[in-house]
């Protein structure tokens, strides 16, 4: 992959639809960034002192009765809200010019395609959840040219992850591609599907990594997809994006030889996760691979404090399925979906540029 | 602008007295305002020091150096120091 292609899925990617920050925007965003960094540092160094390691229940009880933890939680909640407010204000101020730029990109000759379905019924749980506090959630749409959900998703993801210590050149797609290269050295996909692709930042990364492949993405949010389509076109990348539900994907059996998802599984209710695994099995060609990258919360050796903090996400950060996912054995779901047990894999893999570890789980058909 | 989709859910109360939670949010909001104003003022002074007019465009395009980012970090660290001390003292008393 050349450097320009690599950047398409990185946190630092910029393009024609990147909103410009005023001096004041920069001050607000820098404040959020440093606050998140400071809270992360304080959490990492101090919380173990107030919640001695024993078991999760004891740790949770200690945290619940700690005034310091309450203060830390309040500031984390506030910082998250500030992040979205700062970004939403910056984006809303520029919505007209962003839409005009989007229309100009749309008027050019296309490499990829976008299929929005006006009759699409958004699943109830997505209609009602502003995941991790994103205003309007993933699905709000304010008209035929609206791009806001996608712009917010890209900007919020970048600022949040930088605040958590992730570097500017991190890319989830690059981590997946490197893992596949190591584990399945001779595997070269010709047709790729990214489930729950959102603004298609990672989808673009797969297209850059597999230059000869036809790369598709499916998501529920029209504005995020519209933004993702125009973002990719602006970068000269061919993506085929479609509005739809990953658990009822509108493609024929055996269409793809690589199916990926990035940070999708912890945001869906358990029955939907099972349907997604069944769809992976149906949509893969023989020898094809499904791989899902997500948060490493179900790791058995996760310390009790980390498990307790993981639960915090459900109550305090609009992550209603985070806890359920932490207790889900995804390999069992893949086997139930029809994959052969011997061909199911799971692994914990370091970020490309950052201190975190990702959970990779999947199977070969 | 009013939200057309879902908004963040109400969070469980963290403090016996909800006014304490409100106070934390007020302090954080105030600190953000100070940070934003400081950024604008400092950019204006930096441009003037270079003999450039502090137009909104020049200020938006002005990129502070890494030392300035360390100053931002230090200011936030000072804001957070009482929290760090609260947790340190709590751990010491256990």
Coordinates of C-alpha atoms in Angstrom, one line a residue:
Chain A
X1 CA 0.0 0.0 0.0
X2 CA 1.4 3.4 -0.8
X3 CA 1.3 6.3 1.7
X4 CA -1.6 8.1 0.2
X5 CA -3.7 4.9 0.1
X6 CA -2.7 4.1 3.7
X7 CA -4.0 7.5 4.9
X8 CA -7.6 6.9 3.7
X9 CA -8.5 5.0 6.9
X10 CA -6.2 6.7 9.3
X11 CA -7.4 9.0 12.1
X12 CA -5.5 11.9 10.4
X13 CA -7.2 11.5 7.0
X14 CA -8.2 14.8 5.5
X15 CA -10.2 15.4 2.3
X16 CA -12.5 18.0 0.7
X17 CA -15.3 17.3 3.2
X18 CA -13.2 17.8 6.3
X19 CA -14.7 20.7 8.2
X20 CA -12.4 23.6 8.9
X21 CA -11.8 24.6 12.5
X22 CA -11.8 28.2 13.6
X23 CA -9.3 29.3 16.2
X24 CA -12.1 29.0 18.8
X25 CA -13.0 25.5 17.6
X26 CA -9.4 24.5 17.9
X27 CA -9.3 25.8 21.5
X28 CA -12.5 23.8 22.5
X29 CA -11.3 20.6 20.8
X30 CA -7.8 20.9 22.3
X31 CA -9.4 21.3 25.7
X32 CA -11.5 18.2 25.2
X33 CA -8.5 16.3 24.0
X34 CA -6.3 17.2 27.0
X35 CA -9.2 16.6 29.4
X36 CA -9.7 13.1 28.1
X37 CA -5.9 12.5 28.2
X38 CA -5.7 13.7 31.8
X39 CA -8.8 11.7 32.9
X40 CA -7.3 8.6 31.3
X41 CA -4.0 9.1 33.0
X42 CA -5.6 9.7 36.4
X43 CA -7.9 6.7 35.9
X44 CA -4.9 4.5 35.0
X45 CA -2.8 5.5 37.9
X46 CA -5.3 6.1 40.7
X47 CA -8.4 4.0 40.4
X48 CA -6.6 0.8 41.3
X49 CA -5.8 2.4 44.7
X50 CA -9.4 2.8 45.6
X51 CA -10.6 -0.5 44.2
X52 CA -8.2 -3.3 45.3
X53 CA -8.1 -6.2 43.0
X54 CA -10.3 -9.1 44.1
X55 CA -13.4 -9.8 42.0
X56 CA -15.6 -7.6 39.8
X57 CA -18.4 -7.3 42.3
X58 CA -16.1 -6.1 45.1
X59 CA -14.4 -3.7 42.7
X60 CA -17.7 -2.3 41.5
X61 CA -18.9 -1.8 45.1
X62 CA -15.7 0.0 46.0
X63 CA -16.1 2.3 43.0
X64 CA -19.7 3.0 43.7
X65 CA -18.9 4.3 47.2
X66 CA -15.9 6.3 46.2
X67 CA -16.4 10.1 46.0
X68 CA -13.3 10.4 43.8
X69 CA -14.7 7.9 41.3
X70 CA -18.0 9.8 41.2
X71 CA -16.0 12.9 40.4
X72 CA -13.9 11.1 37.8
X73 CA -17.1 9.8 36.2
X74 CA -18.9 13.1 36.2
X75 CA -15.9 14.7 34.4
X76 CA -15.8 11.9 31.9
X77 CA -19.4 12.3 31.2
X78 CA -19.1 16.0 30.8
X79 CA -16.0 15.7 28.6
X80 CA -17.8 13.4 26.2
X81 CA -20.8 15.8 26.0
X82 CA -18.4 18.7 25.4
X83 CA -16.7 16.8 22.6
X84 CA -19.9 16.3 20.7
X85 CA -21.1 19.9 21.3
X86 CA -17.8 21.4 20.1
X87 CA -17.8 19.2 17.0
X88 CA -21.5 19.6 16.2
X89 CA -21.2 23.4 16.5
X90 CA -18.3 23.5 14.1
X91 CA -20.0 21.2 11.6
X92 CA -23.5 22.9 11.8
X93 CA -21.9 26.2 11.1
X94 CA -20.5 24.8 7.9
X95 CA -23.4 22.5 6.9
X96 CA -24.3 24.6 3.8
X97 CA -20.8 24.8 2.4
X98 CA -20.2 21.1 3.2
X99 CA -23.4 20.2 1.3
X100 CA -22.3 22.4 -1.6
X101 CA -18.9 20.7 -1.7
X102 CA -20.7 17.4 -1.5
X103 CA -22.9 18.3 -4.5
X104 CA -19.8 19.4 -6.5
X105 CA -18.1 16.0 -5.8
X106 CA -21.4 14.3 -6.7
X107 CA -21.5 16.0 -10.1
X108 CA -18.1 14.5 -11.1
X109 CA -17.6 11.1 -12.8
X110 CA -17.9 8.3 -10.2
X111 CA -15.7 5.4 -9.4
X112 CA -18.1 3.8 -6.9
X113 CA -21.8 3.8 -6.2
X114 CA -24.3 4.7 -3.5
X115 CA -27.7 3.0 -3.1
X116 CA -30.0 4.6 -0.5
X117 CA -33.4 3.1 0.2
X118 CA -36.1 5.7 1.1
X119 CA -38.3 2.8 2.3
X120 CA -35.7 1.3 4.6
X121 CA -37.0 0.7 8.1
X122 CA -34.3 1.7 10.6
X123 CA -34.1 -1.0 13.4
X124 CA -35.7 0.3 16.6
X125 CA -32.6 0.1 18.7
X126 CA -30.7 2.3 16.3
X127 CA -33.6 4.8 16.1
X128 CA -33.5 5.3 19.8
X129 CA -29.8 5.3 20.7
X130 CA -27.3 8.1 20.4
X131 CA -24.3 5.8 20.6
X132 CA -21.5 7.2 22.9
X133 CA -23.5 10.4 23.0
X134 CA -23.3 11.3 19.3
X135 CA -26.0 13.9 18.7
X136 CA -28.7 12.4 16.4
X137 CA -27.0 8.9 16.7
X138 CA -26.0 7.2 13.5
X139 CA -29.3 7.6 11.8
X140 CA -30.4 11.2 11.9
X141 CA -31.0 12.6 8.4
X142 CA -31.9 16.2 7.7
X143 CA -32.6 16.1 4.1
X144 CA -31.4 14.8 0.7
X145 CA -28.0 16.5 0.9
X146 CA -27.3 16.0 4.6
X147 CA -23.9 14.7 5.6
X148 CA -23.8 15.6 9.3
X149 CA -23.9 12.1 10.8
X150 CA -20.9 11.0 8.8
X151 CA -18.9 14.2 9.4
X152 CA -19.6 13.9 13.1
X153 CA -18.7 10.2 13.1
X154 CA -15.3 10.8 11.5
X155 CA -14.5 13.9 13.6
X156 CA -15.8 12.4 16.8
X157 CA -14.0 9.1 16.3
X158 CA -10.7 10.9 15.7
X159 CA -10.9 13.2 18.7
X160 CA -12.2 10.5 21.0
X161 CA -9.5 8.0 20.1
X162 CA -6.7 10.6 20.2
X163 CA -7.9 11.5 23.7
X164 CA -7.7 7.8 24.6
X165 CA -4.0 7.8 23.5
X166 CA -4.4 6.5 19.9
X167 CA -2.0 7.9 17.4
X168 CA -2.9 9.9 14.3
X169 CA -1.7 7.1 12.0
X170 CA -3.8 4.4 13.6
X171 CA -6.2 2.5 11.3
X172 CA -8.4 -0.4 12.2
X173 CA -8.5 -1.6 8.6
X174 CA -4.7 -1.7 8.4
X175 CA -4.7 -3.8 11.6
X176 CA -7.2 -6.3 10.1
X177 CA -5.3 -6.5 6.8
X178 CA -2.0 -7.1 8.6
X179 CA -3.6 -9.8 10.6
X180 CA -5.0 -11.5 7.5
X181 CA -1.7 -11.3 5.8
X182 CA 0.1 -13.0 8.6
X183 CA -2.6 -15.6 9.3
X184 CA -3.8 -16.4 5.7
X185 CA -0.7 -15.4 3.7
X186 CA -2.0 -16.5 0.3
X187 CA -5.5 -15.0 0.8
X188 CA -6.3 -12.2 -1.6
X189 CA -10.0 -11.2 -1.7
X190 CA -11.7 -10.2 -4.9
X191 CA -15.0 -9.0 -3.4
X192 CA -15.1 -7.4 0.1
X193 CA -18.1 -6.4 2.2
X194 CA -17.8 -4.1 5.2
X195 CA -20.8 -4.6 7.6
X196 CA -22.0 -1.5 9.5
X197 CA -19.5 0.6 7.6
X198 CA -20.7 4.0 8.9
X199 CA -18.8 6.8 7.1
X200 CA -16.8 4.1 5.3
X201 CA -13.4 5.3 6.6
X202 CA -12.3 1.7 7.2
X203 CA -14.0 0.5 4.0
X204 CA -11.8 2.9 2.1
X205 CA -8.8 1.4 3.9
X206 CA -9.8 -2.1 2.6
X207 CA -10.1 -0.7 -0.9
X208 CA -6.7 0.8 -0.6
X209 CA -5.2 -2.4 0.7
X210 CA -6.9 -4.7 -1.9
X211 CA -6.5 -2.5 -4.9
X212 CA -7.9 -5.1 -7.3
X213 CA -10.9 -6.0 -5.2
X214 CA -14.5 -4.7 -5.5
X215 CA -15.3 -3.3 -2.1
X216 CA -18.8 -2.9 -0.7
X217 CA -20.2 -1.4 2.5
X218 CA -23.6 -1.6 4.2
X219 CA -25.0 0.6 6.9
X220 CA -28.3 1.9 8.2
X221 CA -27.5 5.6 8.2
X222 CA -28.3 7.5 4.9
X223 CA -26.3 10.7 5.9
X224 CA -23.3 8.7 7.0
X225 CA -23.3 6.7 3.8
X226 CA -23.8 9.8 1.6
X227 CA -20.8 11.3 3.3
X228 CA -18.8 8.1 3.0
X229 CA -19.6 7.9 -0.7
X230 CA -18.5 11.5 -1.4
X231 CA -15.5 11.2 0.9
X232 CA -14.3 8.1 -1.0
X233 CA -14.9 9.7 -4.4
X234 CA -13.0 12.8 -3.2
X235 CA -10.1 10.5 -2.4
X236 CA -10.3 8.7 -5.7
X237 CA -11.5 5.4 -4.1
X238 CA -14.2 3.2 -5.6
X239 CA -16.6 2.0 -2.9
X240 CA -20.1 0.5 -3.4
X241 CA -22.2 1.6 -0.5
X242 CA -25.7 0.5 0.3
X243 CA -28.3 1.4 2.9
X244 CA -29.4 -1.7 4.7
X245 CA -29.3 -3.9 7.8
X246 CA -26.2 -6.0 8.2
X247 CA -28.3 -8.8 9.8
X248 CA -30.5 -9.0 6.7
X249 CA -27.9 -8.0 4.0
X250 CA -29.4 -7.6 0.5
X251 CA -26.8 -9.6 -1.4
X252 CA -27.0 -13.1 -3.0
X253 CA -25.5 -16.2 -1.3
X254 CA -21.8 -16.7 -1.8
X255 CA -21.2 -13.2 -3.1
X256 CA -18.1 -12.2 -1.1
X257 CA -14.7 -13.7 -0.2
X258 CA -14.0 -11.3 2.6
X259 CA -16.5 -9.9 5.1
X260 CA -15.3 -7.5 7.8
X261 CA -16.8 -5.4 10.5
X262 CA -15.1 -2.8 12.6
X263 CA -16.4 -1.9 16.1
X264 CA -19.9 -3.1 15.1
X265 CA -20.6 -6.1 17.3
X266 CA -20.6 -4.3 20.6
X267 CA -23.3 -2.0 19.2
X268 CA -25.9 -4.5 18.4
X269 CA -28.3 -6.5 20.5
X270 CA -27.5 -10.2 20.9
X271 CA -30.2 -11.6 18.5
X272 CA -28.9 -9.3 15.8
X273 CA -25.3 -10.4 16.4
X274 CA -26.4 -14.0 15.8
X275 CA -28.2 -12.9 12.6
X276 CA -25.0 -11.1 11.5
X277 CA -23.0 -14.3 11.9
X278 CA -25.6 -16.2 10.0
X279 CA -25.4 -13.6 7.2
X280 CA -21.6 -13.9 7.1
X281 CA -22.0 -17.7 6.6
X282 CA -24.6 -17.3 3.9
X283 CA -22.7 -14.5 2.0
X284 CA -19.2 -16.1 2.0
X285 CA -17.9 -18.1 -0.9
X286 CA -16.1 -21.4 0.0
X287 CA -12.7 -20.5 1.4
X288 CA -13.9 -16.9 2.2
X289 CA -13.1 -15.3 5.5
X290 CA -15.3 -13.3 7.9
X291 CA -13.4 -11.2 10.4
X292 CA -14.8 -8.8 13.1
X293 CA -12.6 -6.3 14.9
X294 CA -14.0 -5.0 18.2
X295 CA -13.3 -4.0 21.8
X296 CA -11.4 -6.6 23.9
X297 CA -13.9 -6.8 26.7
X298 CA -14.6 -10.5 26.8
X299 CA -11.0 -11.4 27.5
X300 CA -10.9 -13.9 30.4
X301 CA -7.7 -12.5 31.8
X302 CA -9.0 -8.9 31.9
X303 CA -8.4 -7.5 35.4
X304 CA -11.5 -7.0 37.6
X305 CA -11.0 -3.2 37.6
X306 CA -11.0 -3.2 33.8
X307 CA -14.1 -5.3 33.7
X308 CA -15.8 -2.9 36.1
X309 CA -14.8 0.1 34.0
X310 CA -16.1 -1.7 31.0
X311 CA -19.5 -1.8 32.6
X312 CA -19.2 2.0 33.1
X313 CA -19.7 2.4 29.3
X314 CA -23.2 0.9 29.4
X315 CA -24.5 3.2 32.1
X316 CA -22.5 6.4 31.5
X317 CA -21.6 6.5 27.8
X318 CA -24.7 5.4 25.8
X319 CA -23.4 2.0 25.0
X320 CA -26.4 -0.2 25.8
X321 CA -25.0 -3.5 24.5
X322 CA -21.4 -3.0 25.7
X323 CA -21.9 -5.2 28.8
X324 CA -23.8 -7.9 26.9
X325 CA -21.0 -8.0 24.3
X326 CA -18.5 -8.4 27.1
X327 CA -20.3 -11.7 28.1
X328 CA -20.8 -12.9 24.6
X329 CA -18.8 -15.8 23.3
X330 CA -18.6 -14.8 19.6
X331 CA -16.8 -18.0 18.5
X332 CA -19.9 -20.0 19.7
X333 CA -22.1 -17.7 17.7
X334 CA -20.0 -18.4 14.6
X335 CA -20.3 -22.1 15.1
X336 CA -24.0 -21.9 15.6
X337 CA -24.2 -19.9 12.3
X338 CA -22.7 -22.9 10.5
X339 CA -19.0 -22.3 10.5
X340 CA -16.8 -25.3 11.2
X341 CA -15.3 -25.1 14.7
X342 CA -11.8 -25.9 13.4
X343 CA -11.9 -22.8 11.1
X344 CA -13.0 -20.3 13.8
X345 CA -10.3 -18.1 15.2
X346 CA -10.0 -15.3 17.8
X347 CA -7.0 -13.2 18.7
X348 CA -6.0 -10.0 20.6
X349 CA -4.0 -7.7 18.4
X350 CA -2.3 -4.4 19.2
X351 CA -3.4 -1.2 17.5
X352 CA -1.3 0.0 14.6
X353 CA -0.5 3.2 16.4
X354 CA -1.7 3.3 20.0
X355 CA -1.7 1.6 23.3
X356 CA -5.0 -0.4 23.0
X357 CA -5.5 -4.0 22.0
X358 CA -8.3 -5.1 19.6
X359 CA -10.3 -8.2 19.7
X360 CA -10.4 -10.1 16.4
X361 CA -12.8 -12.9 15.8
X362 CA -13.8 -14.7 12.7
X363 CA -14.0 -17.9 10.6
X364 CA -13.1 -19.2 7.2
X365 CA -16.0 -20.8 5.2
Chain B
X1 CA -29.9 23.3 16.1
X2 CA -32.5 20.8 17.3
X3 CA -31.6 17.2 17.0
X4 CA -33.7 15.2 14.5
X5 CA -32.5 11.9 15.9
X6 CA -31.8 10.3 19.3
X7 CA -30.0 12.3 21.9
X8 CA -27.8 11.1 24.8
X9 CA -29.7 9.2 27.4
X10 CA -30.1 10.5 31.0
X11 CA -27.3 9.1 33.2
X12 CA -27.7 7.7 36.7
X13 CA -26.9 10.2 39.4
X14 CA -23.4 10.0 40.7
X15 CA -23.8 12.0 43.8
X16 CA -26.2 11.9 46.8
X17 CA -26.8 15.6 46.2
X18 CA -27.5 16.1 42.4
X19 CA -26.3 19.7 42.8
X20 CA -22.8 18.4 43.2
X21 CA -23.0 16.8 39.7
X22 CA -24.4 20.0 38.3
X23 CA -21.5 21.9 39.8
X24 CA -19.0 19.6 38.1
X25 CA -20.6 20.3 34.7
X26 CA -20.7 24.0 35.3
X27 CA -17.0 24.0 36.2
X28 CA -16.1 22.0 33.1
X29 CA -18.2 24.3 30.8
X30 CA -16.5 27.3 32.3
X31 CA -13.1 25.8 31.8
X32 CA -13.9 25.1 28.2
X33 CA -15.0 28.7 27.6
X34 CA -11.7 29.9 29.1
X35 CA -9.7 27.5 26.9
X36 CA -11.5 28.7 23.8
X37 CA -11.1 32.4 24.7
X38 CA -7.5 31.9 25.6
X39 CA -6.8 30.3 22.2
X40 CA -8.3 33.3 20.4
X41 CA -6.5 35.8 22.5
X42 CA -3.1 34.0 22.2
X43 CA -3.5 33.6 18.4
X44 CA -4.3 37.3 18.1
X45 CA -1.2 38.3 20.1
X46 CA 1.0 35.9 18.2
X47 CA -0.1 37.3 14.8
X48 CA 0.4 40.8 16.0
X49 CA 3.8 40.0 17.2
X50 CA 4.6 38.8 13.7
X51 CA 3.2 42.0 12.3
X52 CA 0.2 40.3 10.8
X53 CA -3.4 41.5 11.1
X54 CA -5.5 39.2 13.3
X55 CA -8.3 38.5 10.8
X56 CA -10.7 35.6 11.5
X57 CA -9.1 33.8 8.6
X58 CA -5.5 34.4 9.8
X59 CA -6.5 33.3 13.2
X60 CA -8.1 30.1 11.9
X61 CA -5.0 29.4 9.8
X62 CA -2.6 30.1 12.6
X63 CA -1.1 26.9 13.9
X64 CA 0.4 27.1 17.3
X65 CA 3.7 25.2 17.9
X66 CA 4.2 22.1 20.1
X67 CA 5.2 24.2 23.1
X68 CA 1.8 25.9 23.0
X69 CA 0.1 22.5 23.1
X70 CA 2.2 21.6 26.1
X71 CA 0.9 24.8 27.8
X72 CA -2.6 23.7 27.0
X73 CA -1.9 20.3 28.6
X74 CA -0.4 22.0 31.7
X75 CA -3.5 24.2 32.1
X76 CA -5.8 21.1 32.0
X77 CA -3.5 19.2 34.3
X78 CA -3.8 22.1 36.8
X79 CA -7.6 21.9 36.5
X80 CA -7.5 18.2 37.1
X81 CA -5.0 18.2 40.0
X82 CA -7.6 18.3 42.7
X83 CA -9.3 15.2 41.3
X84 CA -5.9 13.4 41.3
X85 CA -5.3 14.5 44.9
X86 CA -8.8 13.4 45.9
X87 CA -8.2 9.9 44.5
X88 CA -4.7 9.7 45.9
X89 CA -6.0 10.7 49.4
X90 CA -8.8 8.2 49.2
X91 CA -6.5 5.4 48.3
X92 CA -4.2 6.3 51.1
X93 CA -7.0 6.2 53.6
X94 CA -8.1 2.6 52.6

